[in-house]
mmCIF file with all atom_site columns, C-alpha atoms in Angstrom:
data_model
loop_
_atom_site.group_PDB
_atom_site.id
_atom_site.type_symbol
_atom_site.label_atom_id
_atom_site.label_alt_id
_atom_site.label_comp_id
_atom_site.label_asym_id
_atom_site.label_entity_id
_atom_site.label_seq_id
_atom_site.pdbx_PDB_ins_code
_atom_site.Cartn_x
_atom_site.Cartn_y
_atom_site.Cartn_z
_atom_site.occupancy
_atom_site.B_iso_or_equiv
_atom_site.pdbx_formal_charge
_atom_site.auth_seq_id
_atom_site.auth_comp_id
_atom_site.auth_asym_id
_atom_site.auth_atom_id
_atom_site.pdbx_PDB_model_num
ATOM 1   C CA . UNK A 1 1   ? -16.998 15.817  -9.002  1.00 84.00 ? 1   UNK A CA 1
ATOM 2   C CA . UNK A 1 2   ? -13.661 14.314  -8.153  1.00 93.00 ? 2   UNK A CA 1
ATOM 3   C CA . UNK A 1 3   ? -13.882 16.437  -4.747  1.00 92.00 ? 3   UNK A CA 1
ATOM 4   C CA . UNK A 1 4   ? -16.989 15.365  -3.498  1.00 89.00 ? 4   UNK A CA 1
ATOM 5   C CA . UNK A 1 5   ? -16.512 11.541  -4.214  1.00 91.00 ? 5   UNK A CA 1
ATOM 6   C CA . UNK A 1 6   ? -12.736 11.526  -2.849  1.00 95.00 ? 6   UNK A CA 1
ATOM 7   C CA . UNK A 1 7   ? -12.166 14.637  -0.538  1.00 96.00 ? 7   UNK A CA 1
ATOM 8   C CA . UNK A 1 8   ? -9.930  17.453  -1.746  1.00 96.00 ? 8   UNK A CA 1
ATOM 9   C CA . UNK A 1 9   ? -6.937  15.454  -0.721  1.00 96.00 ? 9   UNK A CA 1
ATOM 10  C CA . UNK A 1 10  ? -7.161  12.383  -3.120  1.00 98.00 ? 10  UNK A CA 1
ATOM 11  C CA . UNK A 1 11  ? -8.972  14.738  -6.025  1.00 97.00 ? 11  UNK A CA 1
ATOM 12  C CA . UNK A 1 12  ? -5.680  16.826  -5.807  1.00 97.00 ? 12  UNK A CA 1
ATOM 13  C CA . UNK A 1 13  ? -3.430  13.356  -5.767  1.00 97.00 ? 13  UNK A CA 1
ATOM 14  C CA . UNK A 1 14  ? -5.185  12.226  -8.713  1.00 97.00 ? 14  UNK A CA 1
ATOM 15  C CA . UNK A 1 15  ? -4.671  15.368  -10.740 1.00 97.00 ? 15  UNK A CA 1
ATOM 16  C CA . UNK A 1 16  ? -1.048  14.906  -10.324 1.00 97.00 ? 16  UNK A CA 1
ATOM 17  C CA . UNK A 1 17  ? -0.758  11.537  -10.731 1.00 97.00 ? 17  UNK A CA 1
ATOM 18  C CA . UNK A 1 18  ? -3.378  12.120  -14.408 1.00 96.00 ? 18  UNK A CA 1
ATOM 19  C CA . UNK A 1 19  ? -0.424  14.728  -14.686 1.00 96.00 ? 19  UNK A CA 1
ATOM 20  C CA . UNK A 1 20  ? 2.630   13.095  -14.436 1.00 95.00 ? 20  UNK A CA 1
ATOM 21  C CA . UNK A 1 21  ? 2.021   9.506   -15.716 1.00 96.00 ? 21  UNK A CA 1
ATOM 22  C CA . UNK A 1 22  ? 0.865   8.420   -18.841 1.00 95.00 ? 22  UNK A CA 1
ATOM 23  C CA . UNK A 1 23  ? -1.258  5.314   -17.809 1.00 91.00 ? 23  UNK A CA 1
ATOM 24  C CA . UNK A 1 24  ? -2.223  4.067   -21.609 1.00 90.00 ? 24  UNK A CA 1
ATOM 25  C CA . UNK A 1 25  ? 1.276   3.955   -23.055 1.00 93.00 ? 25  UNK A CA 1
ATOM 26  C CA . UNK A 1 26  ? 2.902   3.122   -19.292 1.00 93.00 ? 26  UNK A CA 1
ATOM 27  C CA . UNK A 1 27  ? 0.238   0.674   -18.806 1.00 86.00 ? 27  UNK A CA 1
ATOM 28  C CA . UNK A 1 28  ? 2.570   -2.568  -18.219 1.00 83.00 ? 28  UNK A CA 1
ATOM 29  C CA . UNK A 1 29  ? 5.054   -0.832  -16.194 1.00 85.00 ? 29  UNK A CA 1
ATOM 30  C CA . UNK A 1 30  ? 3.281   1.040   -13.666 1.00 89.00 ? 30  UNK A CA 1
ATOM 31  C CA . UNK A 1 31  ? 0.183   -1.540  -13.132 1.00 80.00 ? 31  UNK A CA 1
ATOM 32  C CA . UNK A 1 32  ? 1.368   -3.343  -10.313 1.00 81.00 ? 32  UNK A CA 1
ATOM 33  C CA . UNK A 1 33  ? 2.184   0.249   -8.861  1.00 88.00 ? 33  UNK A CA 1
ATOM 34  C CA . UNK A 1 34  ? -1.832  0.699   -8.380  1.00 92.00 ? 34  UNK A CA 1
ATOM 35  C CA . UNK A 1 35  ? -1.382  4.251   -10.411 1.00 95.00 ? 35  UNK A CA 1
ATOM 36  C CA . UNK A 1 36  ? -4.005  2.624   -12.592 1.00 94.00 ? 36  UNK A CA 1
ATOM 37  C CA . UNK A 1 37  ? -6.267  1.942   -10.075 1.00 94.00 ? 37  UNK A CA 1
ATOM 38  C CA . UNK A 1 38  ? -5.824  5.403   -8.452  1.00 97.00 ? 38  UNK A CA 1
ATOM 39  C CA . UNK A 1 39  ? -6.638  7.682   -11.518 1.00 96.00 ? 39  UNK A CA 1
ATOM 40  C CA . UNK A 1 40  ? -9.144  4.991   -12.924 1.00 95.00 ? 40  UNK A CA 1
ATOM 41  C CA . UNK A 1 41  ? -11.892 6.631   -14.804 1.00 94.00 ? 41  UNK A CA 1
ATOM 42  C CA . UNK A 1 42  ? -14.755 4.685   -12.904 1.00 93.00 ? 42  UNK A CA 1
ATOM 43  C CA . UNK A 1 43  ? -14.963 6.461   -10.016 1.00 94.00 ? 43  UNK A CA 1
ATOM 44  C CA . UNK A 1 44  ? -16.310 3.375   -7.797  1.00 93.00 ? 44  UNK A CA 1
ATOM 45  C CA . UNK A 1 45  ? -13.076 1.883   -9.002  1.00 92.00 ? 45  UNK A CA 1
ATOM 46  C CA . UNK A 1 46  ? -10.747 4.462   -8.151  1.00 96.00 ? 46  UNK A CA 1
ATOM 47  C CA . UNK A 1 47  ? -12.655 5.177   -5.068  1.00 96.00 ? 47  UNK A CA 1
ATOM 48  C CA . UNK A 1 48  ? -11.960 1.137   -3.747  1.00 95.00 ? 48  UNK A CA 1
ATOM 49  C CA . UNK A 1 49  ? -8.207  1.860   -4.176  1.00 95.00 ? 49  UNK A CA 1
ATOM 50  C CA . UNK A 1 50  ? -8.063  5.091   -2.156  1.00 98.00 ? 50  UNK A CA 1
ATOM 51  C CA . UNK A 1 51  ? -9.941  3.711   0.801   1.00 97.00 ? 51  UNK A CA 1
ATOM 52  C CA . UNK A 1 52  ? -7.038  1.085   1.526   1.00 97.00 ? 52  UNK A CA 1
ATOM 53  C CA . UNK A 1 53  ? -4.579  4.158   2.059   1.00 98.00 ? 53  UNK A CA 1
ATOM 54  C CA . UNK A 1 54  ? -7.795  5.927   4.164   1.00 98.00 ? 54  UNK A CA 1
ATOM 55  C CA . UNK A 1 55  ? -7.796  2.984   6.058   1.00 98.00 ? 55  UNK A CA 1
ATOM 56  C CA . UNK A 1 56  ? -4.249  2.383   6.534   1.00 98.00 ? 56  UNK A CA 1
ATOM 57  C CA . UNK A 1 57  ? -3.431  6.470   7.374   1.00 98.00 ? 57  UNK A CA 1
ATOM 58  C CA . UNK A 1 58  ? -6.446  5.886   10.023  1.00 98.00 ? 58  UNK A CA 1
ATOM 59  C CA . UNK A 1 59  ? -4.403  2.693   11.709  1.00 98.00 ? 59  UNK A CA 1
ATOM 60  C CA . UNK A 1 60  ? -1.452  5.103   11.576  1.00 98.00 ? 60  UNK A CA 1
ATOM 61  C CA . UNK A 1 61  ? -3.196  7.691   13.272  1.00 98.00 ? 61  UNK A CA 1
ATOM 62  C CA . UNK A 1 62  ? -4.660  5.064   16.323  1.00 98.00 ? 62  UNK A CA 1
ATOM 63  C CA . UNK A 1 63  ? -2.007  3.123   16.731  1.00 98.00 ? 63  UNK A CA 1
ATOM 64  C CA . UNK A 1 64  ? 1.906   4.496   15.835  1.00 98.00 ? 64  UNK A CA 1
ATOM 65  C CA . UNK A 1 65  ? 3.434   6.260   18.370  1.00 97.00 ? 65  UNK A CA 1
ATOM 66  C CA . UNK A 1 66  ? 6.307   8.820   16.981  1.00 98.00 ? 66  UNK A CA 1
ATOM 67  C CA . UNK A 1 67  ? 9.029   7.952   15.071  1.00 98.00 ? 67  UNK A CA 1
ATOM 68  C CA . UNK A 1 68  ? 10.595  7.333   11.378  1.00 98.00 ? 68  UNK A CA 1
ATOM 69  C CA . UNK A 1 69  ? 8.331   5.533   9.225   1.00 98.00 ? 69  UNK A CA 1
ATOM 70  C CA . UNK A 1 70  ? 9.597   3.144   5.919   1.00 98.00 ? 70  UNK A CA 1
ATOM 71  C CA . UNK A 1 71  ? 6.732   2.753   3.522   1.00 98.00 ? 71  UNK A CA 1
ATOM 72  C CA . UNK A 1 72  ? 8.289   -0.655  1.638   1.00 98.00 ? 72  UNK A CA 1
ATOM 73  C CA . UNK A 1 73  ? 7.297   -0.958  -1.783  1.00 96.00 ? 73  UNK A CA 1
ATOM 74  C CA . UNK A 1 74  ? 6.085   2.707   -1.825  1.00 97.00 ? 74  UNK A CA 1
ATOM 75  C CA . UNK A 1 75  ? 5.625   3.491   -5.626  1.00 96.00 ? 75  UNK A CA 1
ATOM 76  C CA . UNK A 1 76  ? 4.674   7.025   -4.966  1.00 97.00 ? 76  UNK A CA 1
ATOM 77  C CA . UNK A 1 77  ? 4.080   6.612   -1.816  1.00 97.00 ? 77  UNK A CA 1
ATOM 78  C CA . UNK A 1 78  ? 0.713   7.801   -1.598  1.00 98.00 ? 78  UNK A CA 1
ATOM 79  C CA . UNK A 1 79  ? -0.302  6.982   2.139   1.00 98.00 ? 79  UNK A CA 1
ATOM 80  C CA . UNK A 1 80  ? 2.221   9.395   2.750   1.00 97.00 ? 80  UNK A CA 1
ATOM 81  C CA . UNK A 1 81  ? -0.289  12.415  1.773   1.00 97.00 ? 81  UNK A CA 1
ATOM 82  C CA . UNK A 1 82  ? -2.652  11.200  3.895   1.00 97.00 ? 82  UNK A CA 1
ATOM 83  C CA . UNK A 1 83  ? -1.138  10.867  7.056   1.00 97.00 ? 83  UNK A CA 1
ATOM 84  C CA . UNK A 1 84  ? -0.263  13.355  9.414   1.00 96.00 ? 84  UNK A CA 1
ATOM 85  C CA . UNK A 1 85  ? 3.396   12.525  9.975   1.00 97.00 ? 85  UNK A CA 1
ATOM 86  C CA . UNK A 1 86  ? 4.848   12.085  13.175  1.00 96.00 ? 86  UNK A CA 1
ATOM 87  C CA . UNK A 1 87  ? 8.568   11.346  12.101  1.00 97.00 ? 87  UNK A CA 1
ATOM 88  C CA . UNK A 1 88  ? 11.103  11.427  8.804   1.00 97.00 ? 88  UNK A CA 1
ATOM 89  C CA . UNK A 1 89  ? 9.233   9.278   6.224   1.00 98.00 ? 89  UNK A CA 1
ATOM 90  C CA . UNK A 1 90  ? 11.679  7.073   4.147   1.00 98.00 ? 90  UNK A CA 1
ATOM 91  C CA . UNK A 1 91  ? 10.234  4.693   1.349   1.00 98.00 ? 91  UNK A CA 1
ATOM 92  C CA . UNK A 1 92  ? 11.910  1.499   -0.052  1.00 98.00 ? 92  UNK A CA 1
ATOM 93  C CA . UNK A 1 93  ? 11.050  1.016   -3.737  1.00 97.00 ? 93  UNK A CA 1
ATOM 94  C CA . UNK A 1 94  ? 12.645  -1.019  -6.663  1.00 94.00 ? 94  UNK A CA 1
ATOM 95  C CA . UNK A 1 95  ? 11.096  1.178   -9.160  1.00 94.00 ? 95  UNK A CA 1
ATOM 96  C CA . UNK A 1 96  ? 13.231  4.304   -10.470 1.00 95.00 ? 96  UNK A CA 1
ATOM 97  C CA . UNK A 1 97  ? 10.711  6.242   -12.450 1.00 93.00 ? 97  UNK A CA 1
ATOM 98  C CA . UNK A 1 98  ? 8.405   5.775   -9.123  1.00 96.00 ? 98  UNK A CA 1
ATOM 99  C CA . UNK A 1 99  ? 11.305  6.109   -6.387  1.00 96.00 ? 99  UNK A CA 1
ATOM 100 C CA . UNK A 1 100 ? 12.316  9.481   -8.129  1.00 94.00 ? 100 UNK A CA 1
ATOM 101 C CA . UNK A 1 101 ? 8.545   10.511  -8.123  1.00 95.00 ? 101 UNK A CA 1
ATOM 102 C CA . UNK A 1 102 ? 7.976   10.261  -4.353  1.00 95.00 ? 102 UNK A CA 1
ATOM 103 C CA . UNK A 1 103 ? 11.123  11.565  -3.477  1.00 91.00 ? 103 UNK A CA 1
ATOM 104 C CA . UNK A 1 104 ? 10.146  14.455  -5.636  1.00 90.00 ? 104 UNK A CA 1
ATOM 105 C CA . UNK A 1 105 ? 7.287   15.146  -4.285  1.00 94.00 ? 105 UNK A CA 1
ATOM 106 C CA . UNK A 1 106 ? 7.420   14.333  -0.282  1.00 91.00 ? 106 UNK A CA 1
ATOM 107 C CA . UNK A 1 107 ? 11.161  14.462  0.047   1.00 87.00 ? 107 UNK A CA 1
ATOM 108 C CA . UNK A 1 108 ? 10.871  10.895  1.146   1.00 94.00 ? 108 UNK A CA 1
ATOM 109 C CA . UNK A 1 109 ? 14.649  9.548   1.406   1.00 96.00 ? 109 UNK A CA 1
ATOM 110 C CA . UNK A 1 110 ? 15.371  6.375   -0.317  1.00 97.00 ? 110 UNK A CA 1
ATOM 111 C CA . UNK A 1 111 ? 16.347  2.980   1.235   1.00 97.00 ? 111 UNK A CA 1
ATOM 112 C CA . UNK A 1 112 ? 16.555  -0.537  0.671   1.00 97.00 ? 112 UNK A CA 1
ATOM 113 C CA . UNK A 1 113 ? 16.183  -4.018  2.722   1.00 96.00 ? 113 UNK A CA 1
ATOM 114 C CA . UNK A 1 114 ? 20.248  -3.760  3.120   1.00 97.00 ? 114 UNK A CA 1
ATOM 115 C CA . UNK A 1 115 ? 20.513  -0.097  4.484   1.00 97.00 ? 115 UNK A CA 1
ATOM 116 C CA . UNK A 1 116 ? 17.483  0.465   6.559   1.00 98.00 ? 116 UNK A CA 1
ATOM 117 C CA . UNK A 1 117 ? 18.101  -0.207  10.152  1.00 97.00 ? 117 UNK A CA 1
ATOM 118 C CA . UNK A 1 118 ? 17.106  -2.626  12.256  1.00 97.00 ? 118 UNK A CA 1
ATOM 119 C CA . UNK A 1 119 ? 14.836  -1.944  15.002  1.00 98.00 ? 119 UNK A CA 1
ATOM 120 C CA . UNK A 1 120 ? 14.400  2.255   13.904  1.00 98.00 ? 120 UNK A CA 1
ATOM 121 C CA . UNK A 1 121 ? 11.240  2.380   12.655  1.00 98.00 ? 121 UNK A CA 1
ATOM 122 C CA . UNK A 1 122 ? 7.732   3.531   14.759  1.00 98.00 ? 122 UNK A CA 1
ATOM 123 C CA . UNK A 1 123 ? 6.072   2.782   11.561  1.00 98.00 ? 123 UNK A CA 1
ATOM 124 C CA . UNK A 1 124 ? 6.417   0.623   8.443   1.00 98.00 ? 124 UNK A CA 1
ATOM 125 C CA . UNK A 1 125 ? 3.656   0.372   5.570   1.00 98.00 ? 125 UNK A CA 1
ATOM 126 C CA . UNK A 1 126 ? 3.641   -2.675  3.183   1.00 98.00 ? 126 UNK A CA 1
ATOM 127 C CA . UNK A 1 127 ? -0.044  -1.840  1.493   1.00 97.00 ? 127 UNK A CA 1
ATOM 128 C CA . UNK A 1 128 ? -0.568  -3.813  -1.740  1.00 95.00 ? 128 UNK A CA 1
ATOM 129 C CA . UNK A 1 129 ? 3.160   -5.087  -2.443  1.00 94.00 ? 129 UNK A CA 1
ATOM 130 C CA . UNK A 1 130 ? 3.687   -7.939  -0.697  1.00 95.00 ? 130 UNK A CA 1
ATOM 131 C CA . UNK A 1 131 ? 1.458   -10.535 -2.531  1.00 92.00 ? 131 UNK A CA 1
ATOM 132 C CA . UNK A 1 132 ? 4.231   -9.109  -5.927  1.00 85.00 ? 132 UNK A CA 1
ATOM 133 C CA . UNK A 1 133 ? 6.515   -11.460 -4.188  1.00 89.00 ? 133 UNK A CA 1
ATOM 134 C CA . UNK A 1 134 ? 7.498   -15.257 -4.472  1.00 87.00 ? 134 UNK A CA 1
ATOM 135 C CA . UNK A 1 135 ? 9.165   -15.969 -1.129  1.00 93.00 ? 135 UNK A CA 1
ATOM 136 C CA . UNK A 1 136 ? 6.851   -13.285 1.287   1.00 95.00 ? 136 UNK A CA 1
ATOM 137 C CA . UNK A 1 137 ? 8.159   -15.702 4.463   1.00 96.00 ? 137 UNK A CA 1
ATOM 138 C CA . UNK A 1 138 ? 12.198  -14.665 3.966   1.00 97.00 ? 138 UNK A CA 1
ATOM 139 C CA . UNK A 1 139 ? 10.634  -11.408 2.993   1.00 96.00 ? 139 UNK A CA 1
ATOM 140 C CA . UNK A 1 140 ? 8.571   -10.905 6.491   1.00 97.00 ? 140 UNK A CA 1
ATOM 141 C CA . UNK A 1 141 ? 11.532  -12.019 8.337   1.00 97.00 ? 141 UNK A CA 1
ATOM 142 C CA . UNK A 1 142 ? 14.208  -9.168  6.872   1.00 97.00 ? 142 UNK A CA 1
ATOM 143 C CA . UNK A 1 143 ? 11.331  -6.358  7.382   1.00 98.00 ? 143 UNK A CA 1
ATOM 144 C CA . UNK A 1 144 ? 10.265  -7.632  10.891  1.00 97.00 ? 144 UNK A CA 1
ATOM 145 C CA . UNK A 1 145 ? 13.202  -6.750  12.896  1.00 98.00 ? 145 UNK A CA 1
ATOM 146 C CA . UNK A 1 146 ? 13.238  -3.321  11.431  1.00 98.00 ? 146 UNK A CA 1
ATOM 147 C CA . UNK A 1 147 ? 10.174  -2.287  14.010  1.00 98.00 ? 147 UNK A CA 1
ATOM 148 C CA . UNK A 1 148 ? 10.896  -1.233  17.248  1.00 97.00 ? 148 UNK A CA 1
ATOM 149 C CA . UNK A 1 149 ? 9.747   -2.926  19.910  1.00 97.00 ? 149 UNK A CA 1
ATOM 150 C CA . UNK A 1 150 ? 6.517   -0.352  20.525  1.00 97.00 ? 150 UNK A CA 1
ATOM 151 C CA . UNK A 1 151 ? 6.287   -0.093  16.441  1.00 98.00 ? 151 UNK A CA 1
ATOM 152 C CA . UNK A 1 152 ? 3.402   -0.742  13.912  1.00 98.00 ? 152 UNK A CA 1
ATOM 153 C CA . UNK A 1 153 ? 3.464   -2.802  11.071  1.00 98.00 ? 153 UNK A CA 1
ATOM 154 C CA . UNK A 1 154 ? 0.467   -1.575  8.844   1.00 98.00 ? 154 UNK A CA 1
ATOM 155 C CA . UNK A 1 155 ? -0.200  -4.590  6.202   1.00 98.00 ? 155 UNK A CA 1
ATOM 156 C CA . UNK A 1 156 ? -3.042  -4.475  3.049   1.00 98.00 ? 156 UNK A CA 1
ATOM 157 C CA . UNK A 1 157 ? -3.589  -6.811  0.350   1.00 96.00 ? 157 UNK A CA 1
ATOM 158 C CA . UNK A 1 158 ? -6.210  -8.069  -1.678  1.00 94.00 ? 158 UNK A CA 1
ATOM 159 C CA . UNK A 1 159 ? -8.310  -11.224 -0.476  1.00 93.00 ? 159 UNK A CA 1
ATOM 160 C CA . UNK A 1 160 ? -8.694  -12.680 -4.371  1.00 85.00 ? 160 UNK A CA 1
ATOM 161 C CA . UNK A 1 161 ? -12.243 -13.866 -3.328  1.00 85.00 ? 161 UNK A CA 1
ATOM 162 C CA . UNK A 1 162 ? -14.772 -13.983 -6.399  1.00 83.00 ? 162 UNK A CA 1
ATOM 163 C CA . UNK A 1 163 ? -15.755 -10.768 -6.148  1.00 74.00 ? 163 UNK A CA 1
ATOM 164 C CA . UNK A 1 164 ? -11.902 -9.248  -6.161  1.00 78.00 ? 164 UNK A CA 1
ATOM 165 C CA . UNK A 1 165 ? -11.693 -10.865 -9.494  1.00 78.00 ? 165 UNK A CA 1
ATOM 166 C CA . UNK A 1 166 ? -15.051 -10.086 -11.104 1.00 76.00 ? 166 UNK A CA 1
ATOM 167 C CA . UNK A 1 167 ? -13.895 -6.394  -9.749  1.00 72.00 ? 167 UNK A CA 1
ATOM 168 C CA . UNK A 1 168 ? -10.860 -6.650  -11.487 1.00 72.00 ? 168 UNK A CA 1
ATOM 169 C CA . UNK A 1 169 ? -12.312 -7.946  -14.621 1.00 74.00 ? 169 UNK A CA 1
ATOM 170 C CA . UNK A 1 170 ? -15.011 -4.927  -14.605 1.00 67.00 ? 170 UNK A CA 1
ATOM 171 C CA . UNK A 1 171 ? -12.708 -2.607  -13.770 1.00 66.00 ? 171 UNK A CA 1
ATOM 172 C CA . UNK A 1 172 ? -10.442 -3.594  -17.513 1.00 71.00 ? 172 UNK A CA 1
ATOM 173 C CA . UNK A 1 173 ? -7.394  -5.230  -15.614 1.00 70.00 ? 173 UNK A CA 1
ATOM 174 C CA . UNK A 1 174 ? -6.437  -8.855  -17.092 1.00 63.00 ? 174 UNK A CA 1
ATOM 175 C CA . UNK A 1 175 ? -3.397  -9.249  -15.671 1.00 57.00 ? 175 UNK A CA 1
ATOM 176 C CA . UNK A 1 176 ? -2.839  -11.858 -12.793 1.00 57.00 ? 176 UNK A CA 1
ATOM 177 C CA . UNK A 1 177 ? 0.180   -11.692 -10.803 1.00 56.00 ? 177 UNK A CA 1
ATOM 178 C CA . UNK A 1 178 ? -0.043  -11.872 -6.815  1.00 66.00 ? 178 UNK A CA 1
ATOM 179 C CA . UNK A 1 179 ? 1.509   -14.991 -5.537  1.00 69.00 ? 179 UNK A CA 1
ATOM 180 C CA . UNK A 1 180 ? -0.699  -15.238 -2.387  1.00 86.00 ? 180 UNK A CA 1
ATOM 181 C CA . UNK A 1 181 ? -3.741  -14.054 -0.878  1.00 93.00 ? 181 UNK A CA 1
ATOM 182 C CA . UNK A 1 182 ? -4.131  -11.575 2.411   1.00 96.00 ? 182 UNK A CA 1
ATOM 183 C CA . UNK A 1 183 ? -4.879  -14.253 4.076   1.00 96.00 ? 183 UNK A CA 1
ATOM 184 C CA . UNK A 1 184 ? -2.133  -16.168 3.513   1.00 95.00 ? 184 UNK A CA 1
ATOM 185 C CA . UNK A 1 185 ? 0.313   -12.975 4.128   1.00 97.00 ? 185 UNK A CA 1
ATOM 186 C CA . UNK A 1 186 ? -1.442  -12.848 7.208   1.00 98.00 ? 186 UNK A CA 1
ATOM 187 C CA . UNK A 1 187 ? -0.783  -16.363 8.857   1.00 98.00 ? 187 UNK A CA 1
ATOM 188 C CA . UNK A 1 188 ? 3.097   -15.692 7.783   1.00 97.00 ? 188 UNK A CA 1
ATOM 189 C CA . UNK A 1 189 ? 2.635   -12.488 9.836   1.00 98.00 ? 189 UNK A CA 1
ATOM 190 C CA . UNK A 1 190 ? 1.548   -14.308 12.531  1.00 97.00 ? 190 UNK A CA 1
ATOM 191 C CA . UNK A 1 191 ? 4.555   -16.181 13.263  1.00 96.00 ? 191 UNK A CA 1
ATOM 192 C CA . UNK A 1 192 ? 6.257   -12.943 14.222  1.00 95.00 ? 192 UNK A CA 1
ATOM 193 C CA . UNK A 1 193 ? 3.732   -10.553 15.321  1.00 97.00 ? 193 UNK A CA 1
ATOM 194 C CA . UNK A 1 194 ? 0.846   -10.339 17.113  1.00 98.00 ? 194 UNK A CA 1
ATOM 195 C CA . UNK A 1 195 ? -2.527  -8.486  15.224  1.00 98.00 ? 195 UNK A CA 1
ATOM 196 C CA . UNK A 1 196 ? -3.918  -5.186  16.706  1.00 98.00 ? 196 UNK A CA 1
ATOM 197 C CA . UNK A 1 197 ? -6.619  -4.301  14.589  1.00 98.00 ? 197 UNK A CA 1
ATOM 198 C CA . UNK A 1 198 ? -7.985  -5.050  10.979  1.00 98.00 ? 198 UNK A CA 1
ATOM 199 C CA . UNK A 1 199 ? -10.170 -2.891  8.553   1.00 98.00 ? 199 UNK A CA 1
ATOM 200 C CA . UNK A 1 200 ? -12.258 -4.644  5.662   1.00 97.00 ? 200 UNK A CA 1
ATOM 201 C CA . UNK A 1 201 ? -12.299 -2.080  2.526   1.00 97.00 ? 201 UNK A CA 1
ATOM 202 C CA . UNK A 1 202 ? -15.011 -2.311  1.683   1.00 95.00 ? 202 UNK A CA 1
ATOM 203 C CA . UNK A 1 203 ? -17.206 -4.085  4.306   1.00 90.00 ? 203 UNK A CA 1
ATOM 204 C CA . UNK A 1 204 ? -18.960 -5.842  1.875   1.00 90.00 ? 204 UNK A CA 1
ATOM 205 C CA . UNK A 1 205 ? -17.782 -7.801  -0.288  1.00 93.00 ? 205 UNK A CA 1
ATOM 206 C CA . UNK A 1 206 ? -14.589 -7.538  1.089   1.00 95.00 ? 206 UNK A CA 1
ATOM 207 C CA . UNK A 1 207 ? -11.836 -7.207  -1.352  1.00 95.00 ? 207 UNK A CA 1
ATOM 208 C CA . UNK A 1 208 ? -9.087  -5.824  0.866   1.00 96.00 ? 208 UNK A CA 1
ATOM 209 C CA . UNK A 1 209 ? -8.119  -6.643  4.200   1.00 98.00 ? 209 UNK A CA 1
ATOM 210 C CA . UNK A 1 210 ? -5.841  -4.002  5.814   1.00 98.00 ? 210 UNK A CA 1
ATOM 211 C CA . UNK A 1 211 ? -4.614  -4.521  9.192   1.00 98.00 ? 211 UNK A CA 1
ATOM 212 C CA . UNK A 1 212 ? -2.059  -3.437  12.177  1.00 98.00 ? 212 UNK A CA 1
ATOM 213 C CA . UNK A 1 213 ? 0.658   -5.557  13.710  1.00 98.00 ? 213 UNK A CA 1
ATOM 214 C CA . UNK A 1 214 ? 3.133   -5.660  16.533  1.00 98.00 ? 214 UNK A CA 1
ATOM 215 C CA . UNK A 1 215 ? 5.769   -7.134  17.277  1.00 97.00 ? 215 UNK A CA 1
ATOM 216 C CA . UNK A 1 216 ? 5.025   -10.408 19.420  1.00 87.00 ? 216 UNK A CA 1
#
């Protein structure tokens, strides 16, 4: 069933995730990690979740030219499945237990805000961790100047419109903890970068907004 709703691909990624996390008793420390989401036992659900990484692997594929990628705030880094890389893939995650994870399992070397270099990357993915953060201006500043100058910037959040949180309520999660909306990540964006081309997942309602950016 799991193949025919998600592709082979994702049904395989949510084996191993089902696998190698116990999302009941690791519940509060994984759920901002969208683990939960991924192996979520209504398949509509789980189904929203993987189309943001669809959509963000299919921005990858139009617009990033070759090059090293960063995938900042990674958790297992599960975009990186679904694209077809054109360069070393590097991931910058707070997280041990999910750091240790992806490196496991796409040899994805490990970096932080402090040791990744400025202006190195072809590629940078910041899907779904961005809104986790009080002070997303500073934060869009530091990871900015780590694009080159032909790089993408691939950017998802949610939108937190009525229908994201009667979602979220359906779908069993009660927790509330993004500090801003895509929209407002979005106008912050702005100031340094220039949009290129935005997805809606899924058209209608539209409870993600995932989008490409370069540098202005």
């Amino acid at each position: 069933m799991d193949k025919l709703i998600f592709g082979s691909a994702i049904a395989a990624r949510r084996q191993v995730l089902q696998s190698h996390f116990d999302v009941r008793r690791q519940f509060e420390e994984i759920e901002e990690s969208c683990i939960p989401s991924y192996v979520h036992g209504n398949r509509l659900a789980a189904w929203v979740a993987w189309q943001r990484n669809k959509a963000a692997a299919r921005l990858y594929a139009e617009h990033a030219a070759a090059g090293p990628i960063v995938d900042f705030g990674a958790a297992t880094g599960e975009v990186g499945h679904l694209i077809d890389k054109r360069g070393p893939y590097e991931i910058i995650e707070q997280d041990e237990v999910l750091a240790r994870a992806c490196a496991q399992w796409q040899s994805a070397e490990r970096k932080s805000l402090e040791t990744a270099e400025q202006g190195k990357y072809a590629a940078i993915f910041a899907l779904d961790s961005l809104e986790h953060n009080e002070d997303i201006p500073s934060l869009v500043a530091r990871l900015a100047p780590l694009l080159r100058r032909d790089g993408m910037f691939i950017l998802s959040g949610p939108t937190e419109s009525a229908f994201y949180r009667l979602g979220r309520k359906l779908a069993g999660f009660s927790g509330h903890y993004h500090h801003s909306t895509i929209y407002d990540i979005e106008a912050i964006f702005a100031r340094h970068m220039r949009l290129v081309d935005a997805r809606r997942v899924p058209f209608f309602p539209t409870l993600f907004r995932v989008t490409a950016w370069r540098l202005s």
